[in-house]
Amino acid sequence: MQKYLNSKNIILFLQAVFVSLIAIGVLPRYYAFFIALTVAAYVFFADQIDAISFTVASIPFYIALPITQNFDTMIYWRILVLEMFVIFVFKYRQAIAKKYREIMSLPGKKTKIKKIWDDYKIEVLLSAIFLLAFFSLIGAPNKIVGLKRIIYYANIVIFYLVIKYSIKKIDDIKRILKHLGFAAIMFLMIGFAQLVAVYYVGYEKFWQFWSSKIALVFYGKRLSQFVTFNNSWFAFSQSGAPSLRMFSLFWCSLAFAMSMIMMIVVPLSFLFGDGVAKRTKNAIWVFIGFLMMAVILSGSRGAWVSIAFAIGFVLFIASLKKTAKYDRKIYVKRILLMFLLFGVLFPLSPVFLGTRDISSSSVGRIWTVKDTSETSNKARIEIWKTSLLSIKNNPIFGTGVANFSAESDKFSGAWKTTSHNIFLYVAVEAGIPAAILAVIVCFYLFKDFIAEFYLADDKFLKMFFLSLSIAVIWVLGYSLIIDSLLTSDKVSLIFATLI
């Protein structure tokens, strides 16, 4: 017990308590500034990995700062990320300068370029995407909104870079993953608490409370007003009997489902290793079961269908000759057991939801995937057509980052302001070249994960890279029908942590 009573856990606990009190209206919103200053002070004095771990564990608790009446949407994780980046650059300034001198001392321009590409290809590609993003704003109707969105993306990339270059050993990865696991547990607890709340108070009272209280504190007035009338929190059947689509502290159920998919990396990674007790393994499988159930209870058909990409990938890995027999028996087999668990839990969702109408549960909703007349399917098809037309008219630099809504209004009565496909989304707003570069980034990341799986000797690392590959392919498959990877800050933070 004594080992858990440290400054990091105490501040994390106090943060959770104060955020909860603000969320339910006991404390006024301006207490968010006190929380932000307190955690920023901890990050300043903490060890780099501890600071990262704390930031990751705090993902469920980040709330918006009410800076002014009309500007209350900035969430304070962005302050922590910028702070960690400045500390990182200052701490490693000599190493950075040394690396720069080494590259500059190489003979010939081509040799320098090759060295930079070999060592920093992801950073080069991301820089090119950002350059195209800035060019996209030249003809954009709303340049200020676009610039704000680019800064947001820069925050996420900075977080990714700080984590990438701060990790020096396997224990660093384990520490960060354990804290990400804590965040996953918090999300799950809130999600299942929502089920209980809806069961006892009814969906109307729950809807009103969550949109006017919780959403206001976590995302600000604008989104609070939006979700009051437009959200994906419930599934309605023809009989009108609604069932909750679990969304926890995310602003929509789709983002929640995507995050729970990514979180499977945490328990799977710790299944193997020296000294993992049987009781611990059983607890890990329970954890995996809750994550799978959360994906199911999110009501997101895209999350369910895109599991086919993950299953296909695992079977492909199992079929390769270079995949050792031991790897098939131990690692691949465990992954397939997880998919089997998903299949077993899927028909049980009506029991958890307490729904009287099967058609509004996962069992009923899965059959509507092919129904093009169904409301959300029909709307997606419309928005995809609008997106393709927009790309045709603005192929090089797009409509401008965060300016798709202005463009979509010209073409049709599109029901959303995004493309509901991450690659279309990038192409629409930043142009086809930016979308191609984004695909190349995904390719290189995925290629590196697979290579690390085959090269790793450590059991933990081997399972980490295999499960990470599976989560990424599942998420990218899911991203063909949603774009939460770029539009939800919590999803983006989790993705940046893992890759």
Coordinates of C-alpha atoms in Angstrom, one line a residue:
M1 CA 0.0 0.0 0.0
Q2 CA 2.8 2.4 0.9
K3 CA 4.3 2.2 -2.6
Y4 CA 1.1 3.7 -4.1
L5 CA 1.2 6.7 -1.7
N6 CA 3.4 8.9 -3.8
S7 CA 3.0 12.4 -5.1
K8 CA 1.9 11.3 -8.6
N9 CA -0.9 9.1 -7.3
I10 CA -2.0 11.6 -4.7
I11 CA -2.3 14.4 -7.3
L12 CA -4.0 12.0 -9.8
F13 CA -6.5 11.2 -7.0
L14 CA -7.1 14.8 -6.1
Q15 CA -7.5 15.7 -9.8
A16 CA -10.2 13.0 -10.2
V17 CA -12.0 14.2 -7.1
F18 CA -12.0 17.9 -8.1
V19 CA -13.0 17.1 -11.7
S20 CA -15.9 15.0 -10.4
L21 CA -17.1 17.8 -8.1
I22 CA -17.0 20.3 -10.9
A23 CA -18.8 17.9 -13.3
I24 CA -21.8 17.4 -11.0
G25 CA -22.0 21.1 -10.2
V26 CA -20.7 21.1 -6.6
L27 CA -17.7 23.3 -7.5
P28 CA -17.8 26.1 -10.1
R29 CA -16.0 25.6 -13.4
Y30 CA -13.2 28.1 -12.7
Y31 CA -11.7 25.5 -10.3
A32 CA -10.4 23.9 -13.5
F33 CA -7.7 26.6 -13.5
F34 CA -6.6 25.4 -10.0
I35 CA -6.4 21.8 -11.3
A36 CA -4.5 22.8 -14.4
L37 CA -1.9 24.8 -12.4
T38 CA -1.5 21.9 -9.9
V39 CA -0.9 19.2 -12.5
A40 CA 1.4 21.5 -14.5
A41 CA 3.5 22.0 -11.4
Y42 CA 3.8 18.3 -10.9
V43 CA 4.8 17.8 -14.6
F44 CA 7.4 20.5 -14.2
F45 CA 9.2 18.8 -11.3
A46 CA 8.6 15.1 -12.2
D47 CA 10.8 12.7 -14.0
Q48 CA 10.2 12.6 -17.8
I49 CA 8.6 9.2 -17.8
D50 CA 6.6 9.9 -14.7
A51 CA 5.3 13.1 -16.3
I52 CA 4.3 11.2 -19.4
S53 CA 2.7 8.4 -17.3
F54 CA 0.7 11.0 -15.3
T55 CA -0.4 12.8 -18.5
V56 CA -1.6 9.5 -19.9
A57 CA -3.4 8.4 -16.7
S58 CA -5.1 11.8 -16.6
I59 CA -6.8 11.4 -20.1
P60 CA -10.2 10.7 -18.6
F61 CA -10.1 13.7 -16.4
Y62 CA -9.1 16.5 -18.7
I63 CA -11.7 19.2 -18.8
A64 CA -12.2 22.5 -20.6
L65 CA -10.9 25.8 -19.2
P66 CA -13.6 28.5 -19.0
I67 CA -11.2 31.3 -20.2
T68 CA -14.0 33.6 -21.3
Q69 CA -17.7 33.3 -21.8
N70 CA -17.2 32.7 -25.5
F71 CA -13.9 30.8 -25.3
D72 CA -14.3 27.8 -23.0
T73 CA -13.3 24.9 -25.1
M74 CA -9.5 24.6 -24.6
I75 CA -8.7 21.5 -22.6
Y76 CA -5.7 21.7 -20.3
W77 CA -3.9 18.7 -21.6
R78 CA -2.5 21.0 -24.3
I79 CA -0.7 23.0 -21.6
L80 CA 0.9 19.8 -20.2
V81 CA 2.0 18.7 -23.6
L82 CA 3.6 22.0 -24.5
E83 CA 5.3 22.1 -21.1
M84 CA 6.7 18.5 -21.5
F85 CA 8.0 19.4 -25.0
V86 CA 9.9 22.5 -23.7
I87 CA 11.4 20.5 -20.8
F88 CA 12.4 17.7 -23.2
V89 CA 14.1 20.1 -25.6
F90 CA 15.9 21.9 -22.8
K91 CA 17.0 18.6 -21.2
Y92 CA 18.3 17.0 -24.4
R93 CA 19.5 20.2 -26.1
Q94 CA 23.1 19.1 -26.2
A95 CA 22.2 15.6 -27.6
I96 CA 19.9 17.3 -30.2
A97 CA 22.8 19.7 -31.2
K98 CA 25.2 16.8 -31.4
K99 CA 22.9 14.8 -33.7
Y100 CA 22.5 17.9 -35.9
R101 CA 26.3 18.4 -36.2
E102 CA 26.7 14.7 -37.0
I103 CA 24.3 14.9 -39.9
M104 CA 25.7 18.2 -41.2
S105 CA 29.2 16.7 -41.1
L106 CA 28.3 14.0 -43.6
P107 CA 29.8 14.4 -47.1
G108 CA 27.4 15.5 -49.8
K109 CA 23.8 16.7 -49.8
K110 CA 22.4 13.3 -50.9
T111 CA 24.1 11.5 -48.0
K112 CA 22.6 14.0 -45.5
I113 CA 19.1 13.6 -47.0
K114 CA 19.4 9.9 -46.9
K115 CA 20.5 9.9 -43.3
I116 CA 17.6 12.2 -42.3
W117 CA 15.1 10.0 -44.2
D118 CA 16.4 6.8 -42.7
D119 CA 16.3 8.1 -39.1
Y120 CA 13.4 10.4 -39.2
K121 CA 11.1 9.4 -42.1
I122 CA 7.9 9.7 -40.0
E123 CA 8.9 13.2 -38.8
V124 CA 9.7 14.2 -42.4
L125 CA 6.3 12.9 -43.7
L126 CA 4.4 14.6 -40.8
S127 CA 6.2 17.9 -41.5
A128 CA 5.2 17.7 -45.2
I129 CA 1.6 17.1 -44.1
F130 CA 1.7 20.2 -41.9
L131 CA 3.2 22.2 -44.7
L132 CA 0.3 21.2 -47.0
A133 CA -2.2 21.9 -44.2
F134 CA -0.9 25.5 -44.0
F135 CA -1.1 25.8 -47.8
S136 CA -4.7 24.6 -47.6
L137 CA -5.7 27.7 -45.6
I138 CA -4.8 30.1 -48.5
G139 CA -8.2 29.9 -50.0
A140 CA -10.1 28.7 -47.0
P141 CA -13.3 30.6 -46.0
N142 CA -12.4 30.5 -42.3
K143 CA -8.6 30.7 -41.8
I144 CA -8.7 31.3 -38.0
V145 CA -10.6 28.1 -37.3
G146 CA -8.3 26.2 -39.7
L147 CA -5.2 27.6 -37.9
K148 CA -6.6 26.5 -34.5
R149 CA -7.1 23.0 -35.8
I150 CA -3.6 22.8 -37.1
I151 CA -2.3 23.9 -33.7
Y152 CA -4.4 21.1 -32.1
Y153 CA -2.8 18.6 -34.5
A154 CA 0.6 19.9 -33.6
N155 CA -0.1 19.3 -29.9
I156 CA -0.9 15.7 -30.7
V157 CA 2.3 15.2 -32.8
I158 CA 4.4 16.9 -30.1
F159 CA 3.0 14.5 -27.5
Y160 CA 3.9 11.5 -29.8
L161 CA 7.4 12.8 -30.3
V162 CA 8.0 13.4 -26.6
I163 CA 7.0 9.9 -25.8
K164 CA 8.9 8.4 -28.7
Y165 CA 12.2 10.0 -27.8
S166 CA 11.8 9.7 -24.0
I167 CA 11.5 6.0 -23.9
K168 CA 14.9 4.4 -23.3
K169 CA 14.1 0.9 -22.0
I170 CA 11.3 -1.7 -21.8
D171 CA 10.4 -0.7 -18.3
D172 CA 9.5 2.8 -19.6
I173 CA 7.0 1.2 -22.0
K174 CA 5.5 -0.9 -19.2
R175 CA 5.1 2.1 -16.9
I176 CA 3.3 4.1 -19.6
L177 CA 1.1 1.2 -20.5
K178 CA 0.1 0.6 -16.9
H179 CA -1.0 4.2 -16.6
L180 CA -2.9 3.9 -19.9
G181 CA -4.6 0.8 -18.4
F182 CA -5.7 2.9 -15.4
A183 CA -7.3 5.4 -17.9
A184 CA -9.0 2.5 -19.6
I185 CA -10.4 1.3 -16.3
M186 CA -11.8 4.8 -15.5
F187 CA -13.5 4.9 -18.9
L188 CA -15.0 1.5 -18.4
M189 CA -16.2 2.4 -14.9
I190 CA -18.0 5.5 -16.1
G191 CA -19.4 3.6 -19.1
F192 CA -21.0 0.9 -17.1
A193 CA -22.2 3.4 -14.5
Q194 CA -24.0 5.1 -17.4
L195 CA -25.9 1.8 -18.0
V196 CA -27.0 1.7 -14.4
A197 CA -28.0 5.4 -14.5
V198 CA -30.1 5.0 -17.6
Y199 CA -31.8 1.9 -16.1
Y200 CA -32.9 3.8 -13.0
V201 CA -33.6 7.4 -14.1
G202 CA -34.6 6.8 -17.8
Y203 CA -32.9 8.1 -20.9
E204 CA -34.6 11.5 -21.0
K205 CA -33.3 12.6 -17.6
F206 CA -29.9 11.1 -18.3
W207 CA -29.7 12.9 -21.6
Q208 CA -30.6 16.2 -20.1
F209 CA -28.1 15.8 -17.2
W210 CA -25.2 14.6 -19.3
S211 CA -25.5 17.3 -22.0
S212 CA -26.1 20.2 -19.6
K213 CA -23.7 19.2 -16.9
I214 CA -21.0 16.7 -17.9
A215 CA -20.5 17.7 -21.5
L216 CA -20.4 21.4 -20.5
V217 CA -17.5 20.8 -18.1
F218 CA -15.5 18.5 -20.3
Y219 CA -15.9 20.1 -23.7
G220 CA -17.4 23.6 -23.2
K221 CA -20.6 25.4 -24.0
R222 CA -20.6 25.0 -27.8
L223 CA -20.4 21.2 -27.7
S224 CA -22.8 21.0 -24.8
Q225 CA -25.4 22.8 -26.8
F226 CA -24.7 20.6 -29.8
V227 CA -25.1 17.2 -28.0
T228 CA -28.3 18.5 -26.4
F229 CA -29.9 18.0 -29.8
N230 CA -27.5 15.9 -31.8
N231 CA -25.6 12.9 -30.4
S232 CA -25.0 9.2 -30.8
W233 CA -25.8 8.2 -27.2
F234 CA -28.9 6.1 -27.9
A235 CA -30.1 3.6 -30.5
F236 CA -33.8 3.9 -31.4
S237 CA -35.8 1.1 -32.9
Q238 CA -39.0 1.4 -34.9
S239 CA -41.0 0.8 -31.8
G240 CA -39.3 3.8 -30.2
A241 CA -37.7 1.9 -27.4
P242 CA -34.2 3.4 -27.0
S243 CA -31.1 1.7 -25.6
L244 CA -27.9 3.3 -24.5
R245 CA -24.9 3.3 -26.8
M246 CA -22.1 3.4 -24.2
F247 CA -19.9 6.5 -24.6
S248 CA -18.3 7.1 -21.2
L249 CA -16.5 10.5 -21.1
F250 CA -16.2 10.8 -24.8
W251 CA -18.5 13.1 -26.7
C252 CA -19.8 10.3 -28.9
S253 CA -20.1 6.5 -28.8
L254 CA -18.0 6.1 -31.9
A255 CA -14.9 7.7 -30.3
F256 CA -15.4 5.6 -27.2
A257 CA -15.5 2.4 -29.3
M258 CA -12.3 3.3 -31.1
S259 CA -10.5 4.0 -27.9
M260 CA -11.6 0.7 -26.3
I261 CA -10.2 -1.1 -29.4
M262 CA -6.9 0.6 -28.9
M263 CA -6.9 -0.2 -25.2
I264 CA -6.7 -3.9 -25.9
V265 CA -2.9 -3.4 -26.4
V266 CA -2.6 -2.9 -22.6
P267 CA -3.9 -6.2 -21.2
L268 CA -2.6 -8.3 -24.1
S269 CA 0.9 -7.0 -23.7
F270 CA 1.0 -8.1 -20.0
L271 CA -0.2 -11.6 -20.7
F272 CA 3.3 -12.8 -21.1
G273 CA 6.5 -12.2 -19.3
D274 CA 8.6 -13.6 -16.5
G275 CA 6.7 -14.1 -13.2
V276 CA 3.1 -13.5 -14.5
A277 CA 1.0 -15.4 -12.0
K278 CA -2.1 -17.3 -13.1
R279 CA -4.3 -15.1 -11.0
T280 CA -2.9 -12.1 -12.8
K281 CA -3.6 -13.7 -16.2
N282 CA -7.2 -14.4 -15.2
A283 CA -7.6 -10.8 -14.2
I284 CA -6.1 -9.7 -17.5
W285 CA -8.7 -11.8 -19.4
V286 CA -11.5 -10.2 -17.4
F287 CA -10.1 -6.8 -18.4
I288 CA -10.1 -7.9 -22.0
G289 CA -13.7 -9.1 -21.6
F290 CA -14.8 -5.8 -20.3
L291 CA -13.1 -4.0 -23.2
M292 CA -14.7 -6.2 -25.8
M293 CA -18.1 -5.7 -24.1
A294 CA -17.6 -2.0 -24.1
V295 CA -17.0 -2.1 -27.9
I296 CA -20.2 -4.1 -28.3
L297 CA -22.2 -1.8 -26.0
S298 CA -21.1 1.3 -27.9
G299 CA -23.6 0.3 -30.5
S300 CA -21.1 1.1 -33.3
R301 CA -21.7 -1.2 -36.2
G302 CA -18.5 0.0 -37.8
A303 CA -16.4 -1.2 -34.8
W304 CA -18.1 -4.6 -35.0
V305 CA -17.7 -5.1 -38.8
S306 CA -14.1 -3.7 -38.9
I307 CA -13.0 -6.6 -36.6
A308 CA -12.8 -8.5 -39.8
F309 CA -9.7 -6.5 -40.8
A310 CA -8.0 -7.6 -37.5
I311 CA -9.0 -11.2 -37.8
G312 CA -7.8 -11.3 -41.4
F313 CA -4.5 -9.8 -40.4
V314 CA -4.0 -12.4 -37.6
L315 CA -4.7 -15.2 -39.9
F316 CA -2.3 -13.8 -42.5
I317 CA 0.5 -13.6 -39.9
A318 CA -0.3 -17.2 -38.8
S319 CA 0.0 -18.3 -42.4
L320 CA 3.5 -16.8 -43.0
K321 CA 6.4 -19.2 -43.1
K322 CA 8.6 -16.8 -41.1
T323 CA 6.1 -16.9 -38.2
A324 CA 7.6 -19.4 -35.8
K325 CA 5.5 -22.4 -34.6
Y326 CA 6.0 -21.1 -31.0
D327 CA 4.6 -17.7 -32.0
R328 CA 1.6 -19.3 -33.6
K329 CA 0.9 -21.4 -30.6
I330 CA 1.4 -18.8 -27.9
Y331 CA 0.8 -15.3 -29.3
V332 CA -1.5 -15.8 -32.3
K333 CA -3.6 -18.3 -30.4
R334 CA -4.3 -15.8 -27.6
I335 CA -5.3 -13.1 -30.0
L336 CA -7.8 -15.5 -31.7
L337 CA -9.2 -16.3 -28.2
M338 CA -9.9 -12.6 -27.8
F339 CA -11.9 -12.6 -31.0
L340 CA -13.7 -15.7 -29.9
L341 CA -14.5 -13.9 -26.6
F342 CA -15.9 -11.0 -28.6
G343 CA -18.2 -13.4 -30.5
V344 CA -19.4 -15.0 -27.3
L345 CA -20.2 -11.7 -25.6
F346 CA -21.9 -10.1 -28.6
P347 CA -25.3 -11.9 -28.3
L348 CA -25.4 -11.1 -24.6
S349 CA -25.6 -7.3 -25.1
P350 CA -29.4 -7.1 -24.7
V351 CA -29.0 -8.5 -21.2
F352 CA -26.5 -5.8 -20.2
L353 CA -28.6 -3.1 -21.8
G354 CA -31.8 -4.3 -20.2
T355 CA -33.5 -3.6 -23.5
R356 CA -37.0 -5.0 -24.3
D357 CA -36.5 -4.5 -28.0
I358 CA -33.8 -6.6 -29.5
S359 CA -33.8 -4.4 -32.7
S360 CA -32.2 -1.5 -30.7
S361 CA -29.4 -3.7 -29.3
S362 CA -26.2 -4.9 -31.0
V363 CA -28.0 -8.1 -32.1
G364 CA -30.6 -6.1 -33.9
R365 CA -28.4 -3.3 -35.2
I366 CA -25.8 -5.6 -36.8
W367 CA -28.4 -6.6 -39.4
T368 CA -28.8 -3.0 -40.5
V369 CA -25.3 -2.7 -41.8
K370 CA -26.3 -3.4 -45.4
D371 CA -29.5 -1.4 -45.3
T372 CA -28.8 1.7 -47.4
S373 CA -32.2 3.2 -46.5
E374 CA -31.3 3.2 -42.7
T375 CA -30.8 6.8 -41.5
S376 CA -27.1 6.8 -40.6
N377 CA -26.1 4.6 -43.6
K378 CA -28.0 6.8 -46.0
A379 CA -26.4 10.0 -44.4
R380 CA -22.9 8.5 -44.7
I381 CA -23.4 7.7 -48.4
E382 CA -24.5 11.3 -48.9
I383 CA -21.5 12.7 -47.1
W384 CA -19.1 10.5 -49.0
K385 CA -20.6 11.7 -52.3
T386 CA -20.2 15.3 -51.1
S387 CA -16.6 14.6 -50.0
L388 CA -15.7 13.1 -53.4
L389 CA -17.2 16.1 -55.2
S390 CA -15.3 18.4 -52.9
I391 CA -12.1 16.6 -53.7
K392 CA -12.8 16.8 -57.4
N393 CA -13.1 20.6 -57.1
N394 CA -10.2 21.1 -54.7
P395 CA -7.8 18.2 -55.4
I396 CA -4.4 19.8 -54.4
F397 CA -5.0 21.8 -51.2
G398 CA -8.5 20.9 -50.3
T399 CA -11.1 23.2 -48.8
G400 CA -8.8 24.2 -45.9
V401 CA -8.2 22.4 -42.6
A402 CA -11.4 22.5 -40.5
N403 CA -13.3 24.1 -43.4
F404 CA -15.2 21.1 -44.8
S405 CA -18.5 22.3 -43.2
A406 CA -18.5 25.5 -45.3
E407 CA -17.7 23.5 -48.4
S408 CA -20.3 20.7 -47.8
D409 CA -23.1 23.3 -47.5
K410 CA -22.5 24.3 -51.1
F411 CA -23.2 20.8 -52.4
S412 CA -25.9 19.1 -50.3
G413 CA -27.7 19.0 -47.0
A414 CA -25.0 17.0 -45.5
W415 CA -25.8 16.0 -41.9
K416 CA -22.3 16.2 -40.5
T417 CA -19.4 18.5 -40.9
T418 CA -16.8 15.8 -41.5
S419 CA -16.4 13.1 -44.1
H420 CA -16.9 10.0 -41.9
N421 CA -13.8 8.5 -43.4
I422 CA -10.4 9.5 -42.2
F423 CA -8.7 9.4 -45.6
L424 CA -11.5 11.3 -47.3
Y425 CA -11.4 13.7 -44.4
V426 CA -7.7 14.5 -45.0
A427 CA -8.2 14.7 -48.8
V428 CA -11.2 17.0 -48.5
E429 CA -9.6 19.5 -46.1
A430 CA -5.9 19.3 -47.0
G431 CA -5.9 17.8 -50.6
I432 CA -5.0 14.5 -52.2
P433 CA -1.2 14.9 -51.7
A434 CA -1.7 15.2 -47.9
A435 CA -4.0 12.1 -47.9
I436 CA -1.4 10.1 -49.8
L437 CA 1.3 11.2 -47.3
A438 CA -1.0 10.2 -44.4
V439 CA -1.4 6.7 -46.0
I440 CA 2.4 6.4 -46.3
V441 CA 2.8 7.4 -42.6
C442 CA 0.3 4.6 -41.6
F443 CA 2.2 2.2 -43.9
Y444 CA 5.6 2.9 -42.3
L445 CA 4.3 2.7 -38.8
F446 CA 2.5 -0.6 -39.5
K447 CA 5.6 -2.0 -41.2
D448 CA 7.8 -1.0 -38.2
F449 CA 5.4 -2.7 -35.7
I450 CA 5.4 -6.0 -37.7
A451 CA 9.2 -5.9 -38.0
E452 CA 9.6 -5.3 -34.3
F453 CA 7.3 -8.3 -33.6
Y454 CA 9.6 -10.6 -35.5
L455 CA 12.8 -9.1 -34.2
A456 CA 11.9 -9.0 -30.5
D457 CA 13.2 -11.6 -28.1
D458 CA 11.4 -10.3 -25.1
K459 CA 7.9 -11.9 -24.6
F460 CA 6.4 -8.6 -23.5
L461 CA 7.7 -6.7 -26.5
K462 CA 6.7 -9.4 -28.9
M463 CA 3.1 -9.4 -27.6
F464 CA 3.1 -5.6 -27.4
F465 CA 4.0 -5.1 -31.1
L466 CA 1.6 -7.9 -32.3
S467 CA -1.3 -6.5 -30.3
L468 CA -0.4 -2.9 -31.4
S469 CA -0.5 -4.0 -35.0
I470 CA -3.9 -5.7 -34.6
A471 CA -5.3 -2.6 -32.8
V472 CA -4.0 -0.3 -35.6
I473 CA -5.4 -2.4 -38.4
W474 CA -8.7 -2.6 -36.6
V475 CA -8.8 1.1 -36.0
L476 CA -7.8 2.0 -39.6
G477 CA -10.5 -0.4 -40.8
Y478 CA -13.0 1.4 -38.5
S479 CA -11.7 4.7 -39.8
L480 CA -13.1 4.0 -43.2
I481 CA -16.5 5.0 -41.9
I482 CA -15.6 7.5 -39.1
D483 CA -12.8 10.1 -38.5
S484 CA -12.7 10.1 -34.6
L485 CA -8.9 9.5 -34.8
L486 CA -8.5 13.1 -35.8
T487 CA -11.6 14.8 -34.3
S488 CA -11.6 13.4 -30.8
D489 CA -8.8 14.6 -28.5
K490 CA -9.0 11.6 -26.2
V491 CA -8.8 9.2 -29.1
S492 CA -5.9 11.1 -30.6
L493 CA -4.0 11.1 -27.2
I494 CA -4.4 7.4 -26.8
F495 CA -3.3 6.7 -30.3
A496 CA -0.2 9.0 -29.9
T497 CA 0.6 7.2 -26.6
L498 CA 0.6 3.7 -28.2
I499 CA 2.4 4.3 -31.5

